[in-house]
Amino acid sequence: MKNKKIIRTIFSLLAVLMLTACTADNEEKDPKKETTDNQAEQNENTNMDSDSHANMEHSSSGEVPKKLKIAEHPTYDIGTHAIIETDHMEGMKGAEATIVGAYDTTAYSISYTPTNGGEPVKDHKWVIHEEIKDAGEAPLESGTEVTIEASHMKGMEGATGVIDSAEETTVYMVDYTSTNDGDEVKNHKWVTENELSPIE
């Protein structure tokens, strides 16, 4: 009987040890899984940044292409104010804009690979007709390969891009205060007419 009790006790101890070992293994695996998940999330965020306007130059010198036509009857006159309804970058949507320029042109959404080795940029808004090398007179169709002469973002000027969409519209150059960090943005290029709304 004593031997049976000893054997049972030994088996019980072994069972406890085995359960403890399994639990320890699971606890070791969970942090690794969490780390992997974190890395995946970071990679996803990096990819999102590459497709966004994270490297966009918020302000500009205010210089525009020589052939760009000044709008004769813009919805928003120079010096007036409007609300920005687009979110090309953080701190833009909802900001009050002061109109500093209004021009009639064709605005393009373009995907391109930066010349500085950065990740491909998708659906960049906006590059206007006059900022495309040898664009000619007529609006360009979706799928057309072009060379960009604008410098809205690092690695943009001189890059080869493909037109995603085109919109004949009035584009505005605007000043505004970022709702994100309070920075003053001067001569931002570009906001289209349907990306602005009147101040009520």
Short mmCIF file of C-alpha atoms in Angstrom, two decimals:
data_model
loop_
_atom_site.label_atom_id
_atom_site.label_comp_id
_atom_site.label_asym_id
_atom_site.label_seq_id
_atom_site.Cartn_x
_atom_site.Cartn_y
_atom_site.Cartn_z
CA MET A 1 0.00 0.00 0.00
CA LYS A 2 2.83 2.34 0.87
CA ASN A 3 4.43 1.64 -2.50
CA LYS A 4 1.17 2.46 -4.28
CA LYS A 5 0.88 5.74 -2.37
CA ILE A 6 4.47 6.62 -3.24
CA ILE A 7 3.88 5.80 -6.91
CA ARG A 8 0.69 7.91 -6.95
CA THR A 9 2.52 10.78 -5.32
CA ILE A 10 5.32 10.56 -7.89
CA PHE A 11 2.83 10.54 -10.78
CA SER A 12 1.01 13.53 -9.27
CA LEU A 13 4.26 15.46 -8.99
CA LEU A 14 5.19 14.55 -12.56
CA ALA A 15 1.78 15.71 -13.80
CA VAL A 16 2.15 19.05 -11.99
CA LEU A 17 5.65 19.51 -13.42
CA MET A 18 4.43 18.76 -16.95
CA LEU A 19 1.55 21.23 -16.63
CA THR A 20 3.90 23.88 -15.32
CA ALA A 21 6.28 23.31 -18.22
CA CYS A 22 3.47 23.60 -20.78
CA THR A 23 2.24 26.83 -19.21
CA ALA A 24 5.76 28.26 -19.26
CA ASP A 25 6.08 27.36 -22.95
CA ASN A 26 2.83 29.13 -23.74
CA GLU A 27 3.91 32.21 -21.81
CA GLU A 28 7.16 32.27 -23.76
CA LYS A 29 5.35 32.01 -27.08
CA ASP A 30 2.84 34.81 -26.39
CA PRO A 31 5.42 37.64 -26.14
CA LYS A 32 6.96 36.47 -29.42
CA LYS A 33 3.56 36.51 -31.06
CA GLU A 34 2.89 39.96 -29.61
CA THR A 35 6.23 41.19 -30.96
CA THR A 36 5.41 39.77 -34.39
CA ASP A 37 2.00 41.44 -34.31
CA ASN A 38 3.62 44.74 -33.34
CA GLN A 39 6.12 44.45 -36.18
CA ALA A 40 3.31 43.73 -38.64
CA GLU A 41 1.43 46.78 -37.36
CA GLN A 42 4.54 48.94 -37.72
CA ASN A 43 5.09 47.67 -41.26
CA GLU A 44 1.48 48.44 -42.09
CA ASN A 45 1.85 51.95 -40.71
CA THR A 46 5.03 52.41 -42.76
CA ASN A 47 3.21 51.32 -45.91
CA MET A 48 0.38 53.72 -45.12
CA ASP A 49 2.89 56.54 -44.73
CA SER A 50 4.38 55.75 -48.13
CA ASP A 51 0.97 56.15 -49.74
CA SER A 52 0.08 59.30 -47.87
CA HIS A 53 1.36 62.89 -47.97
CA ALA A 54 3.59 62.52 -44.92
CA ASN A 55 6.57 64.06 -46.74
CA MET A 56 4.59 66.82 -48.38
CA GLU A 57 5.93 70.36 -48.23
CA HIS A 58 3.09 72.21 -46.52
CA SER A 59 4.29 75.69 -47.46
CA SER A 60 5.78 76.97 -50.70
CA SER A 61 7.40 80.07 -52.14
CA GLY A 62 4.17 80.97 -53.89
CA GLU A 63 5.75 80.75 -57.33
CA VAL A 64 3.51 79.27 -60.02
CA PRO A 65 4.20 78.09 -63.59
CA LYS A 66 4.37 80.95 -66.10
CA LYS A 67 1.62 79.55 -68.33
CA LEU A 68 -0.85 79.03 -65.47
CA LYS A 69 -4.06 80.94 -66.15
CA ILE A 70 -5.46 83.15 -63.39
CA ALA A 71 -9.15 82.39 -62.81
CA GLU A 72 -11.35 85.25 -64.00
CA HIS A 73 -14.41 84.46 -61.88
CA PRO A 74 -13.39 82.09 -59.07
CA THR A 75 -15.94 80.97 -56.49
CA TYR A 76 -13.51 82.12 -53.80
CA ASP A 77 -11.80 85.45 -54.52
CA ILE A 78 -8.27 86.23 -53.40
CA GLY A 79 -8.30 87.44 -49.82
CA THR A 80 -11.52 85.66 -48.89
CA HIS A 81 -11.84 82.77 -46.47
CA ALA A 82 -13.15 79.22 -46.80
CA ILE A 83 -13.10 75.95 -44.89
CA ILE A 84 -10.83 73.16 -46.17
CA GLU A 85 -12.81 69.94 -46.53
CA THR A 86 -9.97 67.68 -47.66
CA ASP A 87 -7.36 65.79 -45.65
CA HIS A 88 -4.34 65.62 -47.95
CA MET A 89 -2.31 65.76 -44.74
CA GLU A 90 -2.83 65.98 -41.00
CA GLY A 91 -4.16 69.24 -39.66
CA MET A 92 -5.69 70.33 -42.95
CA LYS A 93 -9.32 69.25 -42.79
CA GLY A 94 -11.52 71.77 -41.02
CA ALA A 95 -8.88 74.52 -41.12
CA GLU A 96 -9.89 78.03 -42.21
CA ALA A 97 -8.09 78.95 -45.42
CA THR A 98 -7.23 82.35 -46.80
CA ILE A 99 -7.25 82.32 -50.60
CA VAL A 100 -3.98 83.66 -52.01
CA GLY A 101 -4.31 82.42 -55.61
CA ALA A 102 -7.00 81.02 -57.92
CA TYR A 103 -6.21 79.41 -61.29
CA ASP A 104 -8.14 77.59 -64.02
CA THR A 105 -6.42 74.35 -65.05
CA THR A 106 -6.62 70.57 -65.05
CA ALA A 107 -5.73 68.95 -61.74
CA TYR A 108 -4.36 65.40 -61.77
CA SER A 109 -4.16 62.68 -59.19
CA ILE A 110 -0.86 60.92 -59.89
CA SER A 111 0.95 57.81 -58.64
CA TYR A 112 4.73 57.87 -58.86
CA THR A 113 8.00 56.56 -57.45
CA PRO A 114 10.15 59.29 -55.80
CA THR A 115 13.57 60.01 -57.28
CA ASN A 116 15.16 59.85 -53.81
CA GLY A 117 14.52 56.13 -53.41
CA GLY A 118 11.39 56.44 -51.28
CA GLU A 119 8.43 54.11 -51.42
CA PRO A 120 5.92 54.55 -54.27
CA VAL A 121 3.30 57.25 -53.67
CA LYS A 122 -0.26 56.49 -54.71
CA ASP A 123 -2.98 58.94 -55.71
CA HIS A 124 -1.12 62.16 -54.93
CA LYS A 125 -3.44 65.16 -55.08
CA TRP A 126 -2.77 67.45 -56.83
CA VAL A 127 -0.36 68.00 -59.72
CA ILE A 128 -1.65 70.54 -62.21
CA HIS A 129 -1.30 70.41 -66.01
CA GLU A 130 1.37 73.14 -66.01
CA GLU A 131 3.53 71.10 -63.60
CA ILE A 132 3.92 68.22 -66.08
CA LYS A 133 6.82 68.19 -68.53
CA ASP A 134 5.82 68.63 -72.18
CA ALA A 135 2.15 68.18 -71.31
CA GLY A 136 0.86 70.03 -74.36
CA GLU A 137 -2.49 71.78 -74.45
CA ALA A 138 -5.17 69.13 -74.04
CA PRO A 139 -5.96 67.47 -70.68
CA LEU A 140 -4.18 64.12 -70.33
CA GLU A 141 -6.07 60.85 -69.94
CA SER A 142 -5.89 58.38 -67.06
CA GLY A 143 -3.03 55.92 -67.51
CA THR A 144 -0.77 58.42 -69.27
CA GLU A 145 2.86 58.24 -68.14
CA VAL A 146 4.29 61.67 -67.34
CA THR A 147 7.33 63.40 -65.88
CA ILE A 148 6.47 65.60 -62.89
CA GLU A 149 8.01 69.06 -62.60
CA ALA A 150 6.34 69.99 -59.28
CA SER A 151 8.22 69.82 -55.99
CA HIS A 152 5.34 69.40 -53.52
CA MET A 153 7.12 66.45 -51.89
CA LYS A 154 10.71 65.31 -51.57
CA GLY A 155 11.71 63.20 -54.54
CA MET A 156 8.77 64.39 -56.63
CA GLU A 157 10.44 66.73 -59.11
CA GLY A 158 11.71 64.77 -62.10
CA ALA A 159 9.87 61.60 -61.09
CA THR A 160 7.98 59.47 -63.59
CA GLY A 161 4.32 59.10 -62.72
CA VAL A 162 1.05 57.73 -64.06
CA ILE A 163 -2.14 59.77 -64.10
CA ASP A 164 -4.89 58.20 -62.00
CA SER A 165 -7.59 60.79 -62.70
CA ALA A 166 -8.05 64.27 -64.13
CA GLU A 167 -10.36 67.11 -63.14
CA GLU A 168 -10.83 70.40 -65.00
CA THR A 169 -11.38 72.88 -62.21
CA THR A 170 -10.23 75.97 -60.39
CA VAL A 171 -7.31 75.24 -58.08
CA TYR A 172 -6.48 77.43 -55.12
CA MET A 173 -3.27 78.29 -53.33
CA VAL A 174 -4.10 78.87 -49.67
CA ASP A 175 -2.73 79.95 -46.32
CA TYR A 176 -4.06 78.22 -43.22
CA THR A 177 -3.24 77.28 -39.65
CA SER A 178 -2.86 73.55 -39.04
CA THR A 179 -5.55 72.18 -36.72
CA ASN A 180 -3.05 69.51 -35.68
CA ASP A 181 -0.13 71.52 -34.32
CA GLY A 182 -1.01 75.18 -34.87
CA ASP A 183 1.71 75.70 -37.50
CA GLU A 184 1.17 78.45 -40.06
CA VAL A 185 1.12 77.08 -43.61
CA LYS A 186 1.80 79.56 -46.43
CA ASN A 187 1.05 79.23 -50.14
CA HIS A 188 -0.08 75.62 -49.98
CA LYS A 189 -0.53 73.99 -53.42
CA TRP A 190 -3.20 72.84 -54.31
CA VAL A 191 -6.79 72.68 -53.14
CA THR A 192 -9.54 72.22 -55.73
CA GLU A 193 -12.81 74.10 -55.69
CA ASN A 194 -14.85 71.12 -54.44
CA GLU A 195 -12.44 70.71 -51.52
CA LEU A 196 -13.48 74.08 -50.09
CA SER A 197 -16.73 75.18 -48.49
CA PRO A 198 -17.97 78.67 -47.59
CA ILE A 199 -17.81 79.91 -44.03
CA GLU A 200 -21.34 80.12 -42.67
#
